[in-house]
Tab-separated table of C-alpha atoms in Angstrom:
chain	number	residue	atom	x	y	z
K	1373	MET	CA	-58.809	-15.474	-6.793
K	1374	ASN	CA	-58.733	-11.670	-6.541
K	1375	HIS	CA	-61.092	-11.587	-3.567
K	1376	PHE	CA	-59.729	-11.402	-0.006
K	1377	ASP	CA	-61.044	-11.396	3.527
K	1378	LEU	CA	-58.858	-8.403	4.388
K	1379	LEU	CA	-57.111	-6.008	2.026
K	1380	VAL	CA	-54.441	-3.870	3.669
K	1381	ILE	CA	-53.199	-0.702	1.974
K	1382	GLY	CA	-49.698	0.025	3.288
K	1383	SER	CA	-47.052	-2.253	4.800
K	1384	GLY	CA	-45.740	-0.092	7.626
K	1385	PRO	CA	-46.054	-1.075	11.313
K	1386	ALA	CA	-49.885	-0.998	11.336
K	1387	GLY	CA	-50.331	-2.702	7.967
K	1388	ARG	CA	-47.875	-5.526	8.510
K	1389	ARG	CA	-49.114	-6.332	12.003
K	1390	ALA	CA	-52.721	-6.366	10.782
K	1391	ALA	CA	-51.859	-8.592	7.817
K	1392	ILE	CA	-49.974	-11.142	9.912
K	1393	GLN	CA	-52.715	-11.185	12.562
K	1394	ALA	CA	-55.342	-11.832	9.881
K	1395	ALA	CA	-53.215	-14.588	8.363
K	1396	LYS	CA	-52.874	-16.255	11.758
K	1397	LEU	CA	-56.684	-16.232	11.903
K	1398	ASP	CA	-56.533	-18.316	8.699
K	1399	ARG	CA	-57.950	-15.576	6.476
K	1400	ARG	CA	-56.929	-14.558	2.952
K	1401	VAL	CA	-54.952	-11.342	3.150
K	1402	LEU	CA	-53.596	-8.971	0.518
K	1403	VAL	CA	-51.112	-6.182	1.254
K	1404	VAL	CA	-50.719	-3.405	-1.318
K	1405	GLU	CA	-47.508	-1.357	-1.069
K	1406	ARG	CA	-46.587	1.438	-3.472
K	1407	GLY	CA	-42.945	1.645	-2.380
K	1408	ARG	CA	-40.162	-0.305	-4.045
K	1409	ARG	CA	-40.123	-2.784	-1.161
K	1410	VAL	CA	-42.344	-3.544	1.814
K	1411	GLY	CA	-41.903	-1.733	5.107
K	1412	GLY	CA	-43.529	1.624	4.534
K	1413	VAL	CA	-42.300	4.947	5.856
K	1414	SER	CA	-41.224	3.343	9.146
K	1415	VAL	CA	-38.573	1.174	7.474
K	1416	HIS	CA	-37.492	3.348	4.557
K	1417	THR	CA	-37.635	7.016	5.601
K	1418	GLY	CA	-38.903	7.247	9.177
K	1419	THR	CA	-38.428	5.255	12.354
K	1420	ILE	CA	-35.661	2.804	11.458
K	1421	PRO	CA	-33.545	5.154	9.294
K	1422	SER	CA	-33.616	8.057	11.757
K	1423	LYS	CA	-32.758	5.822	14.717
K	1424	THR	CA	-29.973	4.142	12.736
K	1425	LEU	CA	-28.646	7.581	11.796
K	1426	ARG	CA	-28.717	8.546	15.458
K	1427	GLU	CA	-26.825	5.455	16.602
K	1428	THR	CA	-24.217	5.863	13.847
K	1429	ALA	CA	-23.728	9.536	14.715
K	1430	LEU	CA	-23.232	8.755	18.406
K	1431	ASN	CA	-20.783	5.950	17.669
K	1432	LEU	CA	-18.632	7.739	15.092
K	1433	SER	CA	-18.597	11.038	16.963
K	1434	GLY	CA	-17.636	9.424	20.276
K	1435	TRP	CA	-20.479	11.348	21.881
K	1436	ARG	CA	-20.955	8.880	24.739
K	1437	GLU	CA	-17.280	9.063	25.759
K	1438	ARG	CA	-16.934	12.844	25.724
K	1439	GLY	CA	-17.687	13.002	29.454
K	1440	PHE	CA	-14.271	11.407	30.003
K	1441	TYR	CA	-12.213	12.586	27.039
K	1442	GLY	CA	-13.595	16.071	26.394
K	1443	ARG	CA	-15.847	17.675	23.797
K	1444	SER	CA	-13.218	17.459	21.065
K	1445	TYR	CA	-13.029	13.645	21.285
K	1446	ARG	CA	-14.058	11.707	18.159
K	1447	VAL	CA	-13.892	8.051	17.171
K	1448	LYS	CA	-13.563	9.046	13.483
K	1449	LYS	CA	-11.949	12.360	12.723
K	1450	ASP	CA	-13.634	13.207	9.428
K	1451	ILE	CA	-17.213	11.906	9.363
K	1452	THR	CA	-18.947	12.033	5.986
K	1453	ALA	CA	-22.526	11.567	4.823
K	1454	ASP	CA	-21.434	8.286	3.227
K	1455	ASP	CA	-20.266	7.037	6.649
K	1456	LEU	CA	-23.783	7.627	7.963
K	1457	ARG	CA	-25.480	5.956	5.007
K	1458	ASN	CA	-23.346	2.776	4.961
K	1459	ARG	CA	-24.770	1.502	8.221
K	1460	LEU	CA	-28.205	2.760	7.273
K	1461	HIS	CA	-28.393	0.649	4.109
K	1462	LEU	CA	-27.229	-2.496	5.926
K	1463	THR	CA	-29.875	-2.019	8.588
K	1464	LEU	CA	-32.688	-1.344	6.134
K	1465	GLU	CA	-31.807	-4.366	4.024
K	1466	HIS	CA	-32.039	-6.579	7.098
K	1467	GLU	CA	-35.377	-5.062	8.166
K	1468	VAL	CA	-36.902	-5.614	4.728
K	1469	GLU	CA	-35.669	-9.211	4.545
K	1470	VAL	CA	-37.206	-9.996	7.942
K	1471	LEU	CA	-40.542	-8.499	6.897
K	1472	GLU	CA	-40.599	-10.273	3.533
K	1473	HIS	CA	-39.893	-13.546	5.323
K	1474	GLN	CA	-42.723	-12.894	7.800
K	1475	PHE	CA	-45.168	-12.316	4.950
K	1476	ALA	CA	-43.976	-15.424	3.098
K	1477	ARG	CA	-44.075	-17.618	6.203
K	1478	ASN	CA	-47.623	-16.541	7.022
K	1479	ARG	CA	-48.762	-16.763	3.376
K	1480	VAL	CA	-49.650	-13.097	3.069
K	1481	THR	CA	-50.049	-12.031	-0.557
K	1482	THR	CA	-48.307	-8.782	-1.502
K	1483	VAL	CA	-48.750	-6.568	-4.557
K	1484	ARG	CA	-46.628	-3.577	-5.472
K	1485	GLY	CA	-48.456	-0.568	-6.833
K	1486	GLU	CA	-50.650	2.401	-5.958
K	1487	ALA	CA	-54.125	1.534	-4.725
K	1488	ARG	CA	-57.292	3.537	-5.300
K	1489	PHE	CA	-60.851	2.676	-4.347
K	1490	THR	CA	-63.216	2.073	-7.247
K	1491	GLY	CA	-66.188	1.105	-5.091
K	1492	THR	CA	-67.156	0.265	-1.537
K	1493	ASN	CA	-65.544	-3.187	-1.776
K	1494	THR	CA	-63.103	-2.856	-4.681
K	1495	VAL	CA	-59.717	-1.293	-5.338
K	1496	GLU	CA	-57.596	-0.867	-8.432
K	1497	VAL	CA	-53.810	-1.163	-8.159
K	1498	GLU	CA	-51.635	0.588	-10.729
K	1499	GLY	CA	-48.063	-0.627	-11.273
K	1500	ASP	CA	-44.992	1.319	-12.384
K	1501	ALA	CA	-45.645	0.727	-16.068
K	1502	GLY	CA	-49.267	1.853	-15.816
K	1503	GLU	CA	-50.704	-1.674	-15.749
K	1504	THR	CA	-53.746	-2.118	-13.500
K	1505	GLU	CA	-55.323	-4.965	-11.593
K	1506	SER	CA	-58.552	-5.020	-9.613
K	1507	PHE	CA	-59.133	-6.637	-6.229
K	1508	SER	CA	-62.131	-6.966	-3.939
K	1509	ALA	CA	-62.375	-7.663	-0.228
K	1510	ASP	CA	-64.852	-8.025	2.588
K	1511	ASN	CA	-62.843	-5.693	4.829
K	1512	PHE	CA	-60.182	-3.029	4.313
K	1513	LEU	CA	-57.493	-1.505	6.484
K	1514	ILE	CA	-56.032	1.837	5.431
K	1515	ALA	CA	-52.514	2.088	6.846
K	1516	VAL	CA	-50.839	4.392	4.336
K	1517	GLY	CA	-48.953	6.498	6.873
K	1518	THR	CA	-47.915	10.083	6.191
K	1519	VAL	CA	-45.781	12.242	3.908
K	1520	PRO	CA	-43.913	15.443	4.818
K	1521	PHE	CA	-45.862	18.707	4.727
K	1522	ARG	CA	-44.238	20.816	1.979
K	1523	PRO	CA	-45.537	24.418	1.952
K	1524	ASP	CA	-45.116	26.531	-1.177
K	1525	TYR	CA	-42.956	29.169	0.543
K	1526	VAL	CA	-40.134	26.673	1.189
K	1527	PRO	CA	-37.806	26.169	-1.841
K	1528	PHE	CA	-37.143	22.440	-1.478
K	1529	ASP	CA	-34.317	21.279	-3.728
K	1530	GLY	CA	-32.807	18.182	-2.085
K	1531	VAL	CA	-29.423	19.926	-2.069
K	1532	SER	CA	-29.640	22.707	0.516
K	1533	VAL	CA	-33.312	22.637	1.555
K	1534	PHE	CA	-34.748	19.291	2.636
K	1535	ASP	CA	-37.913	17.768	4.050
K	1536	SER	CA	-37.727	15.083	6.751
K	1537	ASP	CA	-37.654	12.254	4.185
K	1538	GLU	CA	-34.998	13.802	1.946
K	1539	ILE	CA	-32.575	14.576	4.777
K	1540	LEU	CA	-31.481	10.927	4.841
K	1541	GLU	CA	-29.916	11.440	1.397
K	1542	ILE	CA	-28.046	14.616	2.329
K	1543	PRO	CA	-24.982	14.707	0.010
K	1544	LYS	CA	-22.532	16.004	2.620
K	1545	LEU	CA	-22.478	17.116	6.233
K	1546	PRO	CA	-22.993	20.890	6.405
K	1547	ARG	CA	-21.180	23.259	8.731
K	1548	SER	CA	-24.505	24.757	9.830
K	1549	MET	CA	-28.164	23.758	9.709
K	1550	ALA	CA	-31.462	25.460	10.506
K	1551	VAL	CA	-34.279	23.112	11.472
K	1552	ILE	CA	-37.808	24.479	11.096
K	1553	GLY	CA	-40.263	22.729	13.402
K	1554	ALA	CA	-39.645	21.715	17.013
K	1555	GLY	CA	-41.911	18.685	16.999
K	1556	VAL	CA	-40.587	15.185	17.586
K	1557	ILE	CA	-39.016	14.784	14.127
K	1558	GLY	CA	-37.446	18.235	14.099
K	1559	VAL	CA	-36.010	17.868	17.588
K	1560	GLU	CA	-34.605	14.420	16.817
K	1561	TYR	CA	-32.772	15.525	13.669
K	1562	ALA	CA	-31.624	18.820	15.210
K	1563	THR	CA	-29.962	17.037	18.123
K	1564	ILE	CA	-28.477	14.276	15.945
K	1565	PHE	CA	-26.727	16.783	13.676
K	1566	SER	CA	-25.696	18.816	16.710
K	1567	ALA	CA	-23.995	15.679	18.087
K	1568	LEU	CA	-22.012	15.606	14.822
K	1569	ASP	CA	-20.785	19.147	15.669
K	1570	VAL	CA	-22.978	20.809	13.062
K	1571	ASN	CA	-23.957	24.309	14.202
K	1572	VAL	CA	-27.748	23.915	14.585
K	1573	THR	CA	-30.480	26.526	15.007
K	1574	LEU	CA	-33.944	25.195	15.898
K	1575	VAL	CA	-36.781	27.453	14.715
K	1576	GLU	CA	-40.348	27.094	16.023
K	1577	PRO	CA	-43.252	29.564	15.574
K	1578	ARG	CA	-44.786	28.468	18.874
K	1579	SER	CA	-43.366	29.666	22.190
K	1580	SER	CA	-42.202	26.191	23.242
K	1581	MET	CA	-41.568	22.660	22.006
K	1582	LEU	CA	-42.960	19.217	22.822
K	1583	ASP	CA	-45.765	20.553	25.017
K	1584	PHE	CA	-47.019	17.043	25.861
K	1585	LEU	CA	-43.907	16.346	27.955
K	1586	ASP	CA	-43.598	16.956	31.679
K	1587	GLU	CA	-42.392	20.537	32.164
K	1588	GLU	CA	-39.515	19.624	34.486
K	1589	LEU	CA	-38.268	17.042	32.004
K	1590	LEU	CA	-38.466	19.569	29.179
K	1591	GLU	CA	-36.610	22.185	31.218
K	1592	ASP	CA	-33.738	19.761	31.801
K	1593	PHE	CA	-33.655	18.842	28.100
K	1594	THR	CA	-33.729	22.480	26.987
K	1595	TYR	CA	-30.857	23.327	29.322
K	1596	GLN	CA	-28.763	20.531	27.809
K	1597	LEU	CA	-29.416	21.819	24.274
K	1598	ARG	CA	-28.416	25.384	25.138
K	1599	ASP	CA	-25.403	24.176	27.131
K	1600	ARG	CA	-23.903	22.526	24.065
K	1601	GLY	CA	-24.437	25.579	21.890
K	1602	MET	CA	-27.673	24.903	20.031
K	1603	ALA	CA	-29.586	28.090	19.233
K	1604	LEU	CA	-33.337	28.049	19.923
K	1605	ARG	CA	-35.530	30.564	18.111
K	1606	PHE	CA	-39.063	30.207	19.474
K	1607	GLY	CA	-42.121	32.413	19.264
K	1608	SER	CA	-41.604	34.006	15.829
K	1609	LYS	CA	-43.541	33.141	12.695
K	1610	ILE	CA	-41.625	32.421	9.506
K	1611	GLU	CA	-42.127	35.000	6.767
K	1612	SER	CA	-39.935	33.446	4.072
K	1613	VAL	CA	-37.240	30.901	3.345
K	1614	LEU	CA	-34.666	31.838	0.711
K	1615	ARG	CA	-31.762	30.034	-0.868
K	1616	ARG	CA	-29.133	32.673	-1.628
K	1617	ASP	CA	-26.614	30.236	-3.147
K	1618	GLU	CA	-25.351	26.710	-2.556
K	1619	HIS	CA	-23.689	27.804	0.698
K	1620	VAL	CA	-26.219	30.189	2.269
K	1621	CYS	CA	-29.930	29.893	3.086
K	1622	GLU	CA	-31.915	32.517	4.947
K	1623	ILE	CA	-35.013	32.215	7.110
K	1624	HIS	CA	-36.724	35.555	7.692
K	1625	LEU	CA	-38.732	35.686	10.904
K	1626	GLU	CA	-41.533	37.982	11.964
K	1627	GLY	CA	-40.051	40.970	13.749
K	1628	GLY	CA	-37.081	41.310	11.428
K	1629	ARG	CA	-34.800	38.574	12.710
K	1630	THR	CA	-32.925	36.417	10.172
K	1631	VAL	CA	-31.453	32.943	10.604
K	1632	ARG	CA	-28.668	32.005	8.196
K	1633	ALA	CA	-27.420	28.466	7.633
K	1634	GLN	CA	-25.798	26.352	4.959
K	1635	THR	CA	-28.669	23.837	5.057
K	1636	VAL	CA	-32.362	24.006	5.980
K	1637	LEU	CA	-34.447	21.079	7.181
K	1638	PHE	CA	-38.191	21.705	7.148
K	1639	ALA	CA	-39.830	19.317	9.617
K	1640	ALA	CA	-42.995	21.169	10.608
K	1641	GLY	CA	-45.678	18.539	10.286
K	1642	ARG	CA	-46.751	15.638	8.100
K	1643	MET	CA	-49.874	14.870	6.059
K	1644	GLY	CA	-51.836	11.657	5.775
K	1645	ALA	CA	-50.934	9.953	2.468
K	1646	THR	CA	-54.574	9.598	1.432
K	1647	ASP	CA	-54.768	11.967	-1.538
K	1648	THR	CA	-54.427	9.203	-4.173
K	1649	LEU	CA	-56.822	6.685	-2.570
K	1650	ASN	CA	-60.012	8.088	-4.142
K	1651	LEU	CA	-61.674	7.801	-0.735
K	1652	SER	CA	-64.982	9.191	-1.995
K	1653	ALA	CA	-65.547	5.960	-3.926
K	1654	CYS	CA	-65.893	4.057	-0.671
K	1655	GLY	CA	-67.728	6.826	1.180
K	1656	LEU	CA	-64.858	8.318	3.209
K	1657	THR	CA	-63.500	11.851	3.548
K	1658	ALA	CA	-60.138	12.818	5.034
K	1659	ASP	CA	-59.619	15.999	7.087
K	1660	HIS	CA	-57.522	18.994	5.974
K	1661	ARG	CA	-54.340	17.131	6.928
K	1662	GLY	CA	-55.268	13.951	5.085
K	1663	ARG	CA	-56.110	12.034	8.256
K	1664	LEU	CA	-59.017	9.671	8.874
K	1665	LYS	CA	-61.348	9.637	11.860
K	1666	VAL	CA	-61.846	6.277	13.570
K	1667	ASP	CA	-63.512	4.760	16.594
K	1668	PRO	CA	-60.714	4.815	19.237
K	1669	VAL	CA	-61.557	1.293	20.435
K	1670	THR	CA	-62.234	-0.617	17.212
K	1671	LEU	CA	-60.308	1.587	14.716
K	1672	GLN	CA	-63.417	1.475	12.491
K	1673	THR	CA	-64.079	4.398	10.153
K	1674	GLU	CA	-67.494	5.813	9.276
K	1675	VAL	CA	-67.774	3.023	6.691
K	1676	PRO	CA	-68.306	-0.175	8.756
K	1677	HIS	CA	-66.064	-2.516	6.765
K	1678	VAL	CA	-63.203	-0.022	6.370
K	1679	TYR	CA	-60.685	0.428	9.194
K	1680	ALA	CA	-57.671	2.714	9.555
K	1681	ALA	CA	-54.612	2.567	11.792
K	1682	GLY	CA	-51.190	4.100	12.263
K	1683	ASP	CA	-50.035	7.624	11.538
K	1684	VAL	CA	-52.924	8.207	9.104
K	1685	ILE	CA	-55.299	8.522	12.081
K	1686	GLY	CA	-53.083	11.026	13.914
K	1687	PHE	CA	-51.811	11.061	17.507
K	1688	PRO	CA	-49.765	9.402	18.865
K	1689	SER	CA	-48.165	8.478	15.512
K	1690	LEU	CA	-45.727	5.996	17.032
K	1691	ALA	CA	-44.524	2.800	15.377
K	1692	SER	CA	-45.193	0.920	18.621
K	1693	THR	CA	-48.804	2.071	18.972
K	1694	SER	CA	-49.389	1.662	15.223
K	1695	MET	CA	-48.489	-2.027	15.498
K	1696	GLU	CA	-51.055	-2.574	18.225
K	1697	GLN	CA	-53.665	-0.547	16.350
K	1698	GLY	CA	-53.179	-2.694	13.248
K	1699	ARG	CA	-53.557	-5.929	15.176
K	1700	ILE	CA	-56.625	-4.695	17.062
K	1701	ALA	CA	-58.241	-3.413	13.842
K	1702	ALA	CA	-57.707	-6.767	12.102
K	1703	CYS	CA	-59.302	-8.628	14.993
K	1704	HIS	CA	-62.368	-6.381	15.001
K	1705	ALA	CA	-62.690	-6.528	11.218
K	1706	LEU	CA	-62.604	-10.323	11.218
K	1707	GLY	CA	-64.784	-10.874	14.274
K	1708	ALA	CA	-61.985	-12.160	16.517
K	1709	PRO	CA	-61.564	-11.256	20.213
K	1710	ALA	CA	-59.570	-8.058	20.623
K	1711	GLN	CA	-58.164	-6.166	23.564
K	1712	GLN	CA	-58.794	-2.490	24.116
K	1713	PRO	CA	-55.933	-0.148	23.227
K	1714	PRO	CA	-53.853	0.386	26.401
K	1715	GLU	CA	-54.581	3.501	28.426
K	1716	TYR	CA	-50.907	4.141	29.123
K	1717	PHE	CA	-48.152	3.489	26.607
K	1718	PRO	CA	-44.556	4.694	26.534
K	1719	TYR	CA	-43.695	7.638	24.342
K	1720	GLY	CA	-40.085	7.594	23.136
K	1721	ILE	CA	-38.257	10.536	21.577
K	1722	TYR	CA	-34.936	9.491	20.052
K	1723	SER	CA	-33.231	12.830	20.436
K	1724	VAL	CA	-29.745	13.330	21.877
K	1725	PRO	CA	-30.281	12.876	24.791
K	1726	GLU	CA	-33.225	10.483	24.635
K	1727	MET	CA	-36.524	11.232	26.338
K	1728	SER	CA	-39.310	8.867	27.259
K	1729	THR	CA	-42.495	9.202	29.235
K	1730	VAL	CA	-45.456	7.127	30.380
K	1731	GLY	CA	-48.535	8.051	32.382
K	1732	MET	CA	-49.497	11.506	33.602
K	1733	SER	CA	-47.309	14.582	33.691
K	1734	GLU	CA	-47.209	16.753	36.806
K	1735	LYS	CA	-49.424	19.303	35.042
K	1736	GLU	CA	-52.044	16.623	34.304
K	1737	VAL	CA	-51.998	15.391	37.893
K	1738	ILE	CA	-52.576	18.945	39.134
K	1739	SER	CA	-55.435	19.494	36.656
K	1740	ARG	CA	-57.143	16.352	37.985
K	1741	LYS	CA	-56.689	17.655	41.553
K	1742	ILE	CA	-54.901	14.490	42.681
K	1743	PRO	CA	-52.758	14.965	45.817
K	1744	TYR	CA	-49.281	13.833	44.803
K	1745	GLU	CA	-45.565	13.823	45.468
K	1746	CYS	CA	-42.578	13.506	43.143
K	1747	GLY	CA	-39.254	11.747	43.382
K	1748	VAL	CA	-36.266	12.647	41.207
K	1749	ALA	CA	-32.955	10.904	40.555
K	1750	ARG	CA	-30.035	12.304	38.569
K	1751	PHE	CA	-28.043	9.795	36.528
K	1752	ARG	CA	-24.853	11.280	37.955
K	1753	GLU	CA	-26.047	10.021	41.362
K	1754	THR	CA	-25.720	6.416	40.200
K	1755	SER	CA	-22.474	4.464	40.093
K	1756	ARG	CA	-23.275	3.327	36.550
K	1757	GLY	CA	-23.630	6.953	35.582
K	1758	HIS	CA	-20.114	7.613	36.888
K	1759	ILE	CA	-18.759	4.615	34.995
K	1760	MET	CA	-20.394	5.837	31.772
K	1761	GLY	CA	-19.230	9.419	32.294
K	1762	LEU	CA	-22.750	10.819	32.387
K	1763	GLU	CA	-22.964	14.416	33.490
K	1764	ALA	CA	-26.684	14.858	32.785
K	1765	GLY	CA	-29.913	12.885	32.736
K	1766	MET	CA	-32.747	12.471	35.212
K	1767	LEU	CA	-35.630	10.187	36.123
K	1768	LYS	CA	-38.797	11.570	37.681
K	1769	MET	CA	-41.708	9.634	39.167
K	1770	ILE	CA	-45.055	10.953	40.377
K	1771	PHE	CA	-46.990	9.127	43.122
K	1772	SER	CA	-50.494	9.519	44.551
K	1773	LEU	CA	-50.449	10.504	48.212
K	1774	LYS	CA	-53.718	8.671	48.910
K	1775	THR	CA	-53.049	5.346	47.166
K	1776	ARG	CA	-49.225	5.581	46.823
K	1777	ARG	CA	-49.663	4.331	43.248
K	1778	LEU	CA	-47.315	5.400	40.483
K	1779	LEU	CA	-49.058	7.992	38.277
K	1780	GLY	CA	-46.337	8.899	35.802
K	1781	CYS	CA	-42.717	8.289	34.936
K	1782	HIS	CA	-40.515	10.669	32.920
K	1783	ILE	CA	-36.898	10.165	31.845
K	1784	VAL	CA	-34.338	12.228	29.933
K	1785	GLY	CA	-30.868	10.868	29.323
K	1786	GLU	CA	-28.938	7.846	28.119
K	1787	GLY	CA	-31.133	4.751	27.665
K	1788	ALA	CA	-34.387	6.564	28.498
K	1789	THR	CA	-36.428	4.659	25.900
K	1790	GLU	CA	-35.283	1.334	27.402
K	1791	LEU	CA	-35.558	2.313	31.064
K	1792	ILE	CA	-39.124	3.575	30.705
K	1793	HIS	CA	-40.521	0.036	30.457
K	1794	ILE	CA	-39.915	-0.596	34.158
K	1795	GLY	CA	-42.142	2.358	34.985
K	1796	GLN	CA	-44.642	1.273	32.327
K	1797	ALA	CA	-45.019	-2.192	33.882
K	1798	VAL	CA	-45.477	-0.865	37.410
K	1799	LEU	CA	-47.941	1.790	36.216
K	1800	ASN	CA	-50.144	-0.616	34.246
K	1801	LEU	CA	-50.066	-3.205	37.037
K	1802	LYS	CA	-51.180	-0.489	39.477
K	1803	GLY	CA	-47.955	-0.739	41.465
K	1804	THR	CA	-47.037	1.549	44.334
K	1805	LEU	CA	-44.033	3.373	45.756
K	1806	GLU	CA	-43.242	0.324	47.869
K	1807	TYR	CA	-42.294	-1.737	44.817
K	1808	PHE	CA	-39.344	0.516	44.091
K	1809	VAL	CA	-38.325	0.977	47.734
K	1810	GLU	CA	-38.520	-2.665	48.795
K	1811	ASN	CA	-37.109	-4.403	45.701
K	1812	THR	CA	-33.486	-4.914	44.692
K	1813	PHE	CA	-32.104	-3.443	41.474
K	1814	ASN	CA	-28.947	-4.649	39.770
K	1815	TYR	CA	-25.898	-2.643	40.813
K	1816	PRO	CA	-24.415	-0.753	39.113
K	1817	THR	CA	-27.151	0.081	36.586
K	1818	LEU	CA	-28.987	3.173	35.429
K	1819	ALA	CA	-32.191	1.372	36.483
K	1820	GLU	CA	-31.054	1.960	40.053
K	1821	ALA	CA	-32.273	5.515	39.482
K	1822	TYR	CA	-35.791	4.149	40.053
K	1823	LYS	CA	-34.892	3.291	43.634
K	1824	ILE	CA	-33.138	6.615	44.201
K	1825	ALA	CA	-36.159	8.541	42.885
K	1826	ALA	CA	-38.542	6.411	44.967
K	1827	LEU	CA	-36.552	7.053	48.139
K	1828	ASP	CA	-36.545	10.744	47.278
K	1829	ALA	CA	-40.360	10.639	47.153
K	1830	TRP	CA	-40.528	8.426	50.270
K	1831	ASN	CA	-38.606	11.012	52.311
K	1832	ARG	CA	-41.207	13.658	51.480
K	1833	MET	CA	-44.376	11.597	51.599
K	1834	GLY	CA	-44.467	11.057	55.348
K	1835	ALA	CA	-45.193	14.690	56.131
K	1836	ALA	CA	-47.307	15.110	52.996
K	1837	GLU	CA	-49.513	12.126	53.885
K	1838	LYS	CA	-50.262	13.637	57.301
K	1839	LEU	CA	-51.289	16.879	55.622
K	1840	VAL	CA	-53.636	15.062	53.218
K	1841	ALA	CA	-55.161	13.062	56.093
K	1842	ALA	CA	-55.745	16.273	58.091
K	1843	GLU	CA	-57.421	17.951	55.097
K	1844	ALA	CA	-59.620	14.878	54.528
């Protein structure tokens, strides 16, 4: 009874999708989760909590209405950390209940405890009280996710200095915060606390942030951050982080500059949570960041019957792509038909303002030597933008001059992560400029920006097409 067709370690987006897919293939599935309840990092400390925190901050601060009522406008005058957590706990409870019901409905067996390989086809699971139980399986999926990178030079204490998991339990809203790391997580939290009128300084050793984004999109985003008073300290390595007392922390930068803040959030990277799995027992080795190497199509590791999916395999480390990876891995492991991972998927950054992108950036198009033209629409050019009081936000599309196909779509501003799916559909269906020009969009909507951007490109492409034809 302790043998399964598929044993999944981790119940985050990749693990749960894999388990349910295997169950629907009428296979015996076991999910091992070391957390108190199922859901993994995504539900308890990552995706869902941070996005809930963002939505609560925007609602209570009145951020979306400040275009009409001024920067001092607030829905709730004195916002506390407890105000932020109340909604968070309600949301997480609902997410966990839905997941537990999905597992029960599909007859997926779950065990709570920490798993470690004891052989190529066996694992041992240790419970809270030290009790152990052994399980075997024909196939395994490692979907353990990641944990925050915690370097020795940062004095984490959960009071003034936090990692990206601990920040959700911040005891009170600080007057000032320094965020170390301008990756996706760091940028999201920096902008969320800035929306709550916390004085935020974003520190990044590299010369820029979010390099995978289209440069024009990033320029617009950076301008918005500086315009609302956020300090950006890029291009200086961190020499030390000190906690002077409960009210003052100091970050000493190379070159002699010092950043002082009441609170420090260290969000510079995460590590694959593989250190306790005893991977050597099944013939696997993780890299220096705890990540596993897999075949990009099948998600198979170097050991044929062991698969890995989600953040533990690295980029893109998105909940959305992790879900698809888990499902695809389960299908391959169990010999069922499986699609290839999509070439183009939307990347959403839940900062304030939101950013989302799909397809190629302008830099990528240039590197591939594809003749192209761009179209841009500002949200303030739409009637819906006026109604919502939007002063910023833009949508950019890139089209091939030869085929007129959409090559990339990039959005910064309100609703970007929702709007991007229109561009995603057209891109993956090999749609052209004409789709946006000739079709009708609801009015007034922000989606109308697609038509405005397309017409912007259309007005330029006539002359550009003649130039391309002459060069050909």
